[in-house]
Amino acid sequence: MTFSAVDVITAKREGAEMSDDQITWVLDAYQRGEVAEEQMSALLMAIFFRGMADGELRTWTDRMIASGETLDLRGLSRPSVDKHSTGGVGDKISLILAPLVAACGAAVPQLSGRGLGHTGGTLDKLESIPGWRAALSNDEIREQLESIGAVICAAGAGLAPVDRRLYALRDVTGTVESIPLISSSIMSKKIAEGTQALVLDVKVGRGAFIKTIERARELASTMVALGEGHGVSTVAQLTAMDQPLGRAVGNALEVIESVEVLRGGGPDDVRELTLGLARVMLELVGIDTDPQLKLDDGSAYEVYRSMIAAQGGDPDAVLAPAALHDVVSADASGYVTAVDALRVGVAGWRLGAGRARKEDPVSAGAGVLCLVREGDHIAAGEPLFELYADDDEHLVRGRDAIRDAVTISDDQSARAPILLEKITK
Ligand code: URA
């Protein structure tokens, strides 16, 4: 059936629901190049303002999945379960969680992306390990899931390819922050990946792109409904992203911290969040193992080493921070009431750990070590952050960005919890 793009746009603009046939036609015709970029831009803006009804969103997501290949993970001897995070500062959880949940008996297909802007990308972090390879074929992914249980690799260009084009268009047309568009974008890729179960870590707070709990709930329940509607057991965990996760922000720095956690140490918040998400993942696939035991007895670390080596990386390589180093100190005494994750994330980016355009290179060793957390008491002159960069220009830009990231007060505020609400179907 053929429609007119202008009719679909004007109907949506006036608040009508698009029919299944209209959605199928408009996305397929866009993929074939018969709906112009400016027409799709106008439709995205109409969706941004009008939203989508449940049925529209479901069909929209179906067509995005059908625009490319899907991975078939049935036939593995382990149940598959993945985690997706909406992105935070210092969020290195995947590096620990994938081997941990694999050590408990599941298969974890973590098809990941690179960082853009102030949040880092899992692939960028792992690429600081010499020799590690992000690109795997579908057969390699399946083999590694069977033999080791965990894969972290690049999501191939074949999964939901129409999302790549829509996402790039949304980025330049002010239509990123739409709950139906975000949900269909994330869920089409996760459903196409073939996982049986999925835990969504929906971040809320200063350093997340969702700032309020109400919007986080709305995004989470929309994604949970989409996953369940497509036969993927899906649960969302809302988590706090006001201050950075752990101490390390930056690629190699975050790998070093992840290994500390895998070896039984590391910051408490990273450990707590990893174990919390692992428990939800294991429950979803019916595995009754306490993940803390697998973290403490070294089995998760062994799976991590195998996972890195299987992709050409050297798990024994010594990773070093960048050569230039600076310290930012407190100018007053008191209690730390805020460590602004957004400012720290931007500082890491300016130091060289992140990229402004997707083709930019990233520095392996650049980044920030956060030496204080909310609730700590500090004295004037005590160090707050260590900054690392490859050259003076980046160091100065990072230092400028991190100014005012810490708020110090005479009154102690309570430490905020990291695991917030769980959203189920
Ligand atoms: N991540 C995605 O993959 N898509 C969005 O729309 C937002 C975040």
Coordinates of C-alpha atoms and ligand atoms in Angstrom, one line a residue:
M1 CA 0.0 0.0 0.0
T2 CA 1.3 3.5 -0.8
F3 CA 0.6 6.6 1.2
S4 CA 1.7 10.2 0.9
A5 CA 4.4 11.2 3.4
V6 CA 2.7 14.6 3.7
D7 CA -0.6 13.0 4.7
V8 CA 1.1 10.9 7.4
I9 CA 3.0 14.0 8.7
T10 CA -0.1 16.2 8.8
A11 CA -2.3 13.5 10.4
K12 CA 0.3 13.0 13.2
R13 CA 0.7 16.8 13.5
E14 CA -3.0 17.1 14.2
G15 CA -2.9 14.4 16.8
A16 CA -4.3 11.4 14.9
E17 CA -2.9 7.9 15.4
M18 CA -0.9 6.5 12.5
S19 CA -2.3 3.1 11.3
D20 CA -0.1 0.0 11.1
D21 CA 0.0 0.3 7.4
Q22 CA 1.0 3.9 7.5
I23 CA 3.9 3.2 9.9
T24 CA 5.1 0.2 7.9
W25 CA 5.0 2.2 4.7
V26 CA 6.7 5.3 6.1
L27 CA 9.6 3.5 7.7
D28 CA 10.1 1.1 4.8
A29 CA 9.9 4.0 2.2
Y30 CA 12.4 6.0 4.3
Q31 CA 14.8 3.0 4.3
R32 CA 14.4 2.8 0.5
G33 CA 15.1 6.5 0.2
E34 CA 11.6 7.4 -1.0
V35 CA 10.7 9.4 2.1
A36 CA 13.1 12.4 2.2
E37 CA 15.2 13.3 5.3
E38 CA 13.2 16.5 5.7
Q39 CA 9.9 14.7 5.7
M40 CA 11.1 12.2 8.3
S41 CA 12.5 15.1 10.4
A42 CA 9.0 16.7 10.3
L43 CA 7.4 13.4 11.3
L44 CA 9.8 13.0 14.2
M45 CA 9.0 16.5 15.4
A46 CA 5.2 15.7 15.2
I47 CA 5.9 12.5 17.2
F48 CA 7.9 14.5 19.7
F49 CA 5.0 16.8 20.4
R50 CA 2.1 14.3 20.0
G51 CA 3.7 11.1 21.4
M52 CA 2.6 7.6 20.2
A53 CA -0.2 5.4 21.4
D54 CA 0.8 1.9 22.6
G55 CA -0.2 0.2 19.3
E56 CA 1.7 2.8 17.2
L57 CA 4.8 2.4 19.3
R58 CA 4.7 -1.4 19.0
T59 CA 4.3 -1.3 15.2
W60 CA 7.0 1.4 14.9
T61 CA 9.4 -0.8 16.9
D62 CA 8.5 -3.9 14.9
R63 CA 9.4 -2.1 11.7
M64 CA 12.7 -0.9 13.1
I65 CA 13.6 -4.5 14.1
A66 CA 12.5 -5.8 10.7
S67 CA 14.7 -3.2 8.9
G68 CA 17.7 -5.5 9.6
E69 CA 19.0 -8.8 10.8
T70 CA 18.2 -10.5 14.1
L71 CA 20.5 -12.7 16.0
D72 CA 19.2 -16.1 17.0
L73 CA 20.5 -17.1 20.5
R74 CA 18.1 -20.0 20.9
G75 CA 20.0 -23.2 21.0
L76 CA 22.6 -22.0 23.5
S77 CA 23.0 -24.3 26.5
R78 CA 22.6 -21.3 28.9
P79 CA 19.7 -18.9 29.2
S80 CA 20.6 -15.4 27.8
V81 CA 20.1 -12.2 29.7
D82 CA 21.5 -8.7 28.9
K83 CA 21.6 -5.3 30.6
H84 CA 21.2 -1.9 29.0
S85 CA 22.1 1.3 30.8
T86 CA 20.7 4.6 29.6
G87 CA 24.2 6.1 30.3
G88 CA 26.0 7.6 33.2
V89 CA 29.3 9.0 34.3
G90 CA 31.8 6.4 35.5
D91 CA 29.4 3.7 34.5
K92 CA 31.7 0.7 34.1
I93 CA 29.2 -1.8 35.4
S94 CA 29.0 -3.8 32.2
L95 CA 32.7 -4.8 32.4
I96 CA 32.0 -6.4 35.8
L97 CA 28.4 -7.5 35.4
A98 CA 28.8 -9.5 32.1
P99 CA 31.5 -11.9 33.5
L100 CA 29.8 -12.0 36.9
V101 CA 26.4 -13.1 35.5
A102 CA 28.2 -15.6 33.2
A103 CA 30.1 -17.0 36.2
C104 CA 26.6 -17.7 37.7
G105 CA 25.6 -19.7 34.6
A106 CA 23.8 -17.3 32.2
A107 CA 24.9 -16.2 28.7
V108 CA 25.4 -12.4 28.5
P109 CA 25.4 -10.9 25.0
Q110 CA 26.4 -7.2 25.7
L111 CA 26.3 -5.6 22.3
S112 CA 27.5 -2.1 23.1
G113 CA 28.3 1.3 21.7
R114 CA 30.9 4.0 21.8
G115 CA 30.6 7.1 24.0
L116 CA 29.4 10.4 22.7
G117 CA 29.4 13.6 24.8
H118 CA 29.8 13.4 28.5
T119 CA 29.0 9.7 29.0
G120 CA 31.6 7.1 28.2
G121 CA 31.2 4.0 25.9
T122 CA 31.9 0.5 27.0
L123 CA 33.8 -0.3 23.8
D124 CA 36.1 2.8 24.3
K125 CA 36.9 1.5 27.8
L126 CA 37.8 -2.0 26.7
E127 CA 39.8 -0.7 23.7
S128 CA 42.4 0.7 26.2
I129 CA 43.4 -3.0 26.7
P130 CA 46.2 -3.7 24.1
G131 CA 45.0 -6.1 21.3
W132 CA 41.3 -6.2 22.4
R133 CA 38.9 -6.4 19.4
A134 CA 35.4 -5.0 19.4
A135 CA 34.1 -6.4 16.1
L136 CA 32.9 -10.0 16.2
S137 CA 30.9 -11.9 13.6
N138 CA 27.6 -13.4 14.6
D139 CA 29.1 -16.9 14.7
E140 CA 31.9 -15.6 17.0
I141 CA 29.4 -14.1 19.3
R142 CA 27.4 -17.3 19.6
E143 CA 30.6 -19.4 20.1
Q144 CA 31.9 -17.2 22.8
L145 CA 28.6 -17.1 24.6
E146 CA 28.6 -20.9 24.6
S147 CA 32.2 -21.4 25.6
I148 CA 32.7 -18.5 28.1
G149 CA 29.2 -17.1 28.7
A150 CA 30.0 -13.4 28.2
V151 CA 30.6 -11.2 25.2
I152 CA 31.1 -7.5 25.1
C153 CA 31.4 -6.4 21.5
A154 CA 30.2 -3.8 19.0
A155 CA 26.6 -4.0 17.9
G156 CA 26.9 -4.8 14.1
A157 CA 25.6 -2.4 11.5
G158 CA 23.0 -5.0 10.5
L159 CA 20.9 -4.7 13.7
A160 CA 18.0 -2.3 13.3
P161 CA 19.8 -0.2 10.7
V162 CA 16.9 2.3 10.3
D163 CA 17.6 3.3 14.0
R164 CA 21.1 4.5 13.0
R165 CA 19.6 6.9 10.5
L166 CA 16.8 8.0 12.7
Y167 CA 19.1 8.5 15.7
A168 CA 21.5 10.7 13.6
L169 CA 18.5 12.7 12.3
R170 CA 17.1 13.1 15.8
D171 CA 20.5 14.3 17.0
V172 CA 20.4 17.3 14.6
T173 CA 16.6 18.1 14.7
G174 CA 16.1 18.4 18.5
T175 CA 14.0 15.3 18.7
V176 CA 16.2 13.0 20.9
E177 CA 14.3 13.5 24.2
S178 CA 11.0 11.8 23.3
I179 CA 10.0 8.8 25.3
P180 CA 8.5 6.8 22.4
L181 CA 11.5 7.6 20.2
I182 CA 14.1 6.7 22.9
S183 CA 12.2 3.5 23.8
S184 CA 11.8 2.3 20.2
S185 CA 15.5 3.1 19.5
I186 CA 16.9 1.2 22.5
M187 CA 14.4 -1.7 22.4
S188 CA 14.6 -2.4 18.7
K189 CA 18.4 -3.0 19.0
K190 CA 18.0 -5.1 22.2
I191 CA 15.2 -7.2 20.7
A192 CA 17.1 -7.7 17.5
E193 CA 20.1 -9.0 19.5
G194 CA 18.0 -12.0 20.4
T195 CA 18.3 -12.0 24.2
Q196 CA 15.7 -13.9 26.2
A197 CA 15.7 -11.5 29.1
L198 CA 16.8 -7.9 29.7
V199 CA 17.4 -5.6 32.6
L200 CA 17.3 -1.9 31.9
D201 CA 19.3 0.3 34.2
V202 CA 17.5 3.6 33.8
K203 CA 19.6 6.4 35.3
V204 CA 18.1 9.4 36.8
G205 CA 19.7 12.6 38.1
R206 CA 22.2 15.4 37.4
G207 CA 24.5 13.2 35.2
A208 CA 21.8 11.3 33.3
F209 CA 19.8 12.5 30.4
I210 CA 16.6 11.8 32.4
K211 CA 16.6 14.3 35.3
T212 CA 13.3 13.4 37.2
I213 CA 12.0 10.2 38.7
E214 CA 8.6 10.7 37.0
R215 CA 10.2 10.7 33.6
A216 CA 12.4 7.8 34.4
R217 CA 9.4 5.8 35.5
E218 CA 7.6 6.7 32.2
L219 CA 10.6 5.7 30.1
A220 CA 11.1 2.5 32.1
S221 CA 7.5 1.3 31.9
T222 CA 7.3 2.1 28.2
M223 CA 10.5 0.0 27.5
V224 CA 9.4 -2.8 29.8
A225 CA 6.0 -3.0 27.9
L226 CA 7.8 -3.1 24.5
G227 CA 10.2 -5.8 25.6
E228 CA 7.4 -8.0 27.2
G229 CA 5.3 -7.4 24.1
H230 CA 8.1 -8.9 22.0
G231 CA 8.6 -11.9 24.2
V232 CA 11.7 -10.6 26.1
S233 CA 11.3 -10.8 29.9
T234 CA 12.1 -7.2 30.8
V235 CA 12.6 -5.4 34.1
A236 CA 13.8 -1.9 34.7
Q237 CA 15.8 -0.8 37.7
L238 CA 15.9 3.0 38.3
T239 CA 19.3 4.0 39.7
A240 CA 20.7 7.3 40.9
M241 CA 23.1 9.2 38.7
D242 CA 23.7 12.5 40.7
Q243 CA 27.3 11.8 41.5
P244 CA 29.8 9.7 39.4
L245 CA 29.8 5.9 39.9
G246 CA 32.9 4.9 41.7
R247 CA 36.1 6.9 41.7
A248 CA 37.3 6.5 38.1
V249 CA 36.0 8.4 35.0
G250 CA 37.9 7.7 31.8
N251 CA 38.7 4.6 29.7
A252 CA 41.7 2.9 31.1
L253 CA 41.0 4.3 34.6
E254 CA 37.6 2.6 34.5
V255 CA 39.0 -0.7 33.4
I256 CA 41.5 -0.6 36.3
E257 CA 38.7 0.1 38.7
S258 CA 36.6 -2.7 37.3
V259 CA 39.4 -5.2 37.8
E260 CA 39.7 -4.0 41.4
V261 CA 36.0 -4.9 41.9
L262 CA 36.4 -8.2 40.1
R263 CA 39.3 -9.0 42.5
G264 CA 37.1 -8.4 45.5
G265 CA 37.9 -4.7 46.2
G266 CA 36.9 -1.4 44.5
P267 CA 34.3 1.2 45.5
D268 CA 31.2 0.2 47.5
D269 CA 28.7 1.9 45.1
V270 CA 30.1 0.1 42.1
R271 CA 29.9 -3.2 43.9
E272 CA 26.4 -2.6 45.2
L273 CA 25.0 -1.6 41.9
T274 CA 26.7 -4.5 40.1
L275 CA 25.3 -7.0 42.6
G276 CA 21.9 -5.4 42.6
L277 CA 21.6 -5.6 38.8
A278 CA 23.1 -9.2 38.7
R279 CA 20.4 -10.3 41.1
V280 CA 17.6 -9.0 38.9
M281 CA 19.2 -10.6 35.8
L282 CA 19.6 -14.0 37.5
E283 CA 16.1 -13.9 38.8
L284 CA 14.7 -13.2 35.3
V285 CA 16.3 -16.3 34.0
G286 CA 15.6 -18.5 37.0
I287 CA 19.2 -19.0 38.2
D288 CA 19.3 -19.3 42.0
T289 CA 23.0 -18.4 42.7
D290 CA 24.2 -15.6 44.9
P291 CA 26.4 -13.4 42.7
Q292 CA 28.4 -12.2 45.7
L293 CA 29.9 -15.6 46.1
K294 CA 31.1 -15.6 42.5
L295 CA 32.6 -12.1 42.9
D296 CA 34.3 -13.1 46.2
D297 CA 35.7 -16.5 45.1
G298 CA 37.4 -15.1 41.9
S299 CA 35.2 -16.9 39.4
A300 CA 33.9 -13.7 37.9
Y301 CA 37.5 -12.5 37.4
E302 CA 38.4 -15.7 35.7
V303 CA 35.5 -15.3 33.2
Y304 CA 36.6 -11.7 32.6
R305 CA 40.1 -12.8 31.8
S306 CA 38.8 -15.4 29.4
M307 CA 36.4 -12.9 27.8
I308 CA 39.2 -10.4 27.2
A309 CA 41.7 -13.0 25.9
A310 CA 39.1 -14.5 23.5
Q311 CA 38.8 -11.1 21.8
G312 CA 42.6 -10.7 21.4
G313 CA 43.2 -8.6 24.6
D314 CA 45.9 -9.2 27.1
P315 CA 44.3 -9.4 30.6
D316 CA 47.7 -9.0 32.2
A317 CA 48.6 -5.8 30.4
V318 CA 49.4 -3.0 32.8
L319 CA 47.1 0.0 32.0
A320 CA 48.5 3.4 32.9
P321 CA 46.9 6.8 33.4
A322 CA 47.9 9.6 30.9
A323 CA 51.3 11.2 31.5
L324 CA 50.2 14.7 32.7
H325 CA 48.6 14.9 36.1
D326 CA 47.0 17.7 38.2
V327 CA 45.2 17.8 41.5
V328 CA 42.1 19.9 42.3
S329 CA 41.8 20.8 46.0
A330 CA 39.0 22.0 48.3
D331 CA 38.9 25.7 49.1
A332 CA 36.8 25.3 52.2
S333 CA 36.2 22.8 55.0
G334 CA 32.9 21.0 55.5
Y335 CA 30.7 18.2 54.3
V336 CA 30.5 17.3 50.6
T337 CA 26.8 17.7 49.7
A338 CA 27.2 17.3 45.9
V339 CA 29.7 15.9 43.4
D340 CA 28.1 16.9 40.2
A341 CA 28.2 13.9 37.8
L342 CA 27.5 16.1 34.7
R343 CA 30.4 18.4 35.5
V344 CA 32.8 15.5 36.2
G345 CA 31.6 13.8 33.0
V346 CA 32.2 16.9 30.9
A347 CA 35.7 17.3 32.5
G348 CA 36.6 13.7 31.6
W349 CA 35.5 14.5 28.0
R350 CA 37.5 17.7 27.9
L351 CA 40.5 15.9 29.3
G352 CA 40.4 13.6 26.2
A353 CA 38.4 10.6 27.4
G354 CA 35.3 11.3 25.3
R355 CA 34.5 12.5 21.8
A356 CA 32.4 15.4 20.4
R357 CA 31.8 13.7 17.0
K358 CA 31.5 10.0 16.4
E359 CA 34.7 9.9 14.3
D360 CA 36.9 11.6 16.9
P361 CA 39.6 9.5 18.6
V362 CA 39.6 9.0 22.4
S363 CA 42.6 9.0 24.8
A364 CA 43.0 5.7 26.7
G365 CA 44.7 7.2 29.7
A366 CA 42.8 10.6 30.2
G367 CA 40.2 11.1 32.9
V368 CA 39.4 11.9 36.4
L369 CA 39.8 10.2 39.8
C370 CA 37.1 11.4 42.2
L371 CA 38.6 11.4 45.7
V372 CA 35.5 12.4 47.6
R373 CA 31.8 11.3 47.7
E374 CA 28.7 12.9 48.9
G375 CA 28.5 12.8 52.7
D376 CA 32.4 12.9 53.2
H377 CA 33.9 15.5 55.5
I378 CA 36.9 17.3 54.1
A379 CA 39.3 20.0 55.2
A380 CA 40.3 23.0 53.1
G381 CA 43.3 22.1 50.9
E382 CA 42.5 18.4 50.8
P383 CA 42.5 16.9 47.2
L384 CA 39.1 16.5 45.5
F385 CA 40.1 15.2 42.1
E386 CA 43.1 13.9 40.2
L387 CA 43.1 14.9 36.5
Y388 CA 45.0 13.0 33.8
A389 CA 45.6 14.2 30.2
D390 CA 48.0 13.6 27.3
D391 CA 48.8 17.3 26.9
D392 CA 48.6 20.7 28.6
E393 CA 45.7 22.0 26.5
H394 CA 43.4 19.1 27.5
L395 CA 44.6 19.4 31.1
V396 CA 43.6 23.1 31.3
R397 CA 40.2 22.4 29.6
G398 CA 39.5 19.6 32.1
R399 CA 40.5 21.8 35.0
D400 CA 38.1 24.6 33.9
A401 CA 35.2 22.1 33.4
I402 CA 35.6 20.6 36.9
R403 CA 35.6 23.9 38.7
D404 CA 32.5 24.1 41.0
A405 CA 31.7 20.3 40.6
V406 CA 31.8 19.9 44.4
T407 CA 29.5 21.6 46.8
I408 CA 30.7 21.9 50.4
S409 CA 28.4 22.8 53.3
D410 CA 28.4 23.0 57.1
D411 CA 25.4 20.6 57.2
Q412 CA 25.8 17.0 56.6
S413 CA 23.2 15.5 54.2
A414 CA 22.2 11.9 54.3
R415 CA 23.9 9.5 51.8
A416 CA 21.4 8.9 49.0
P417 CA 20.6 5.3 47.9
I418 CA 21.8 4.1 44.5
L419 CA 19.2 1.4 43.8
L420 CA 15.8 3.2 43.5
E421 CA 12.6 1.6 42.1
K422 CA 12.2 -1.5 40.2
I423 CA 9.6 -1.4 37.3
T424 CA 8.1 -4.6 36.1
K425 CA 5.3 -5.3 33.7
Ligands
URA1 N1 20.2 5.4 23.3 C1 19.7 4.9 22.1 O1 20.2 3.9 21.6 N2 18.7 5.6 21.6 C2 18.2 6.7 22.1 O2 17.3 7.2 21.5 C3 18.7 7.2 23.3 C4 19.8 6.5 23.9

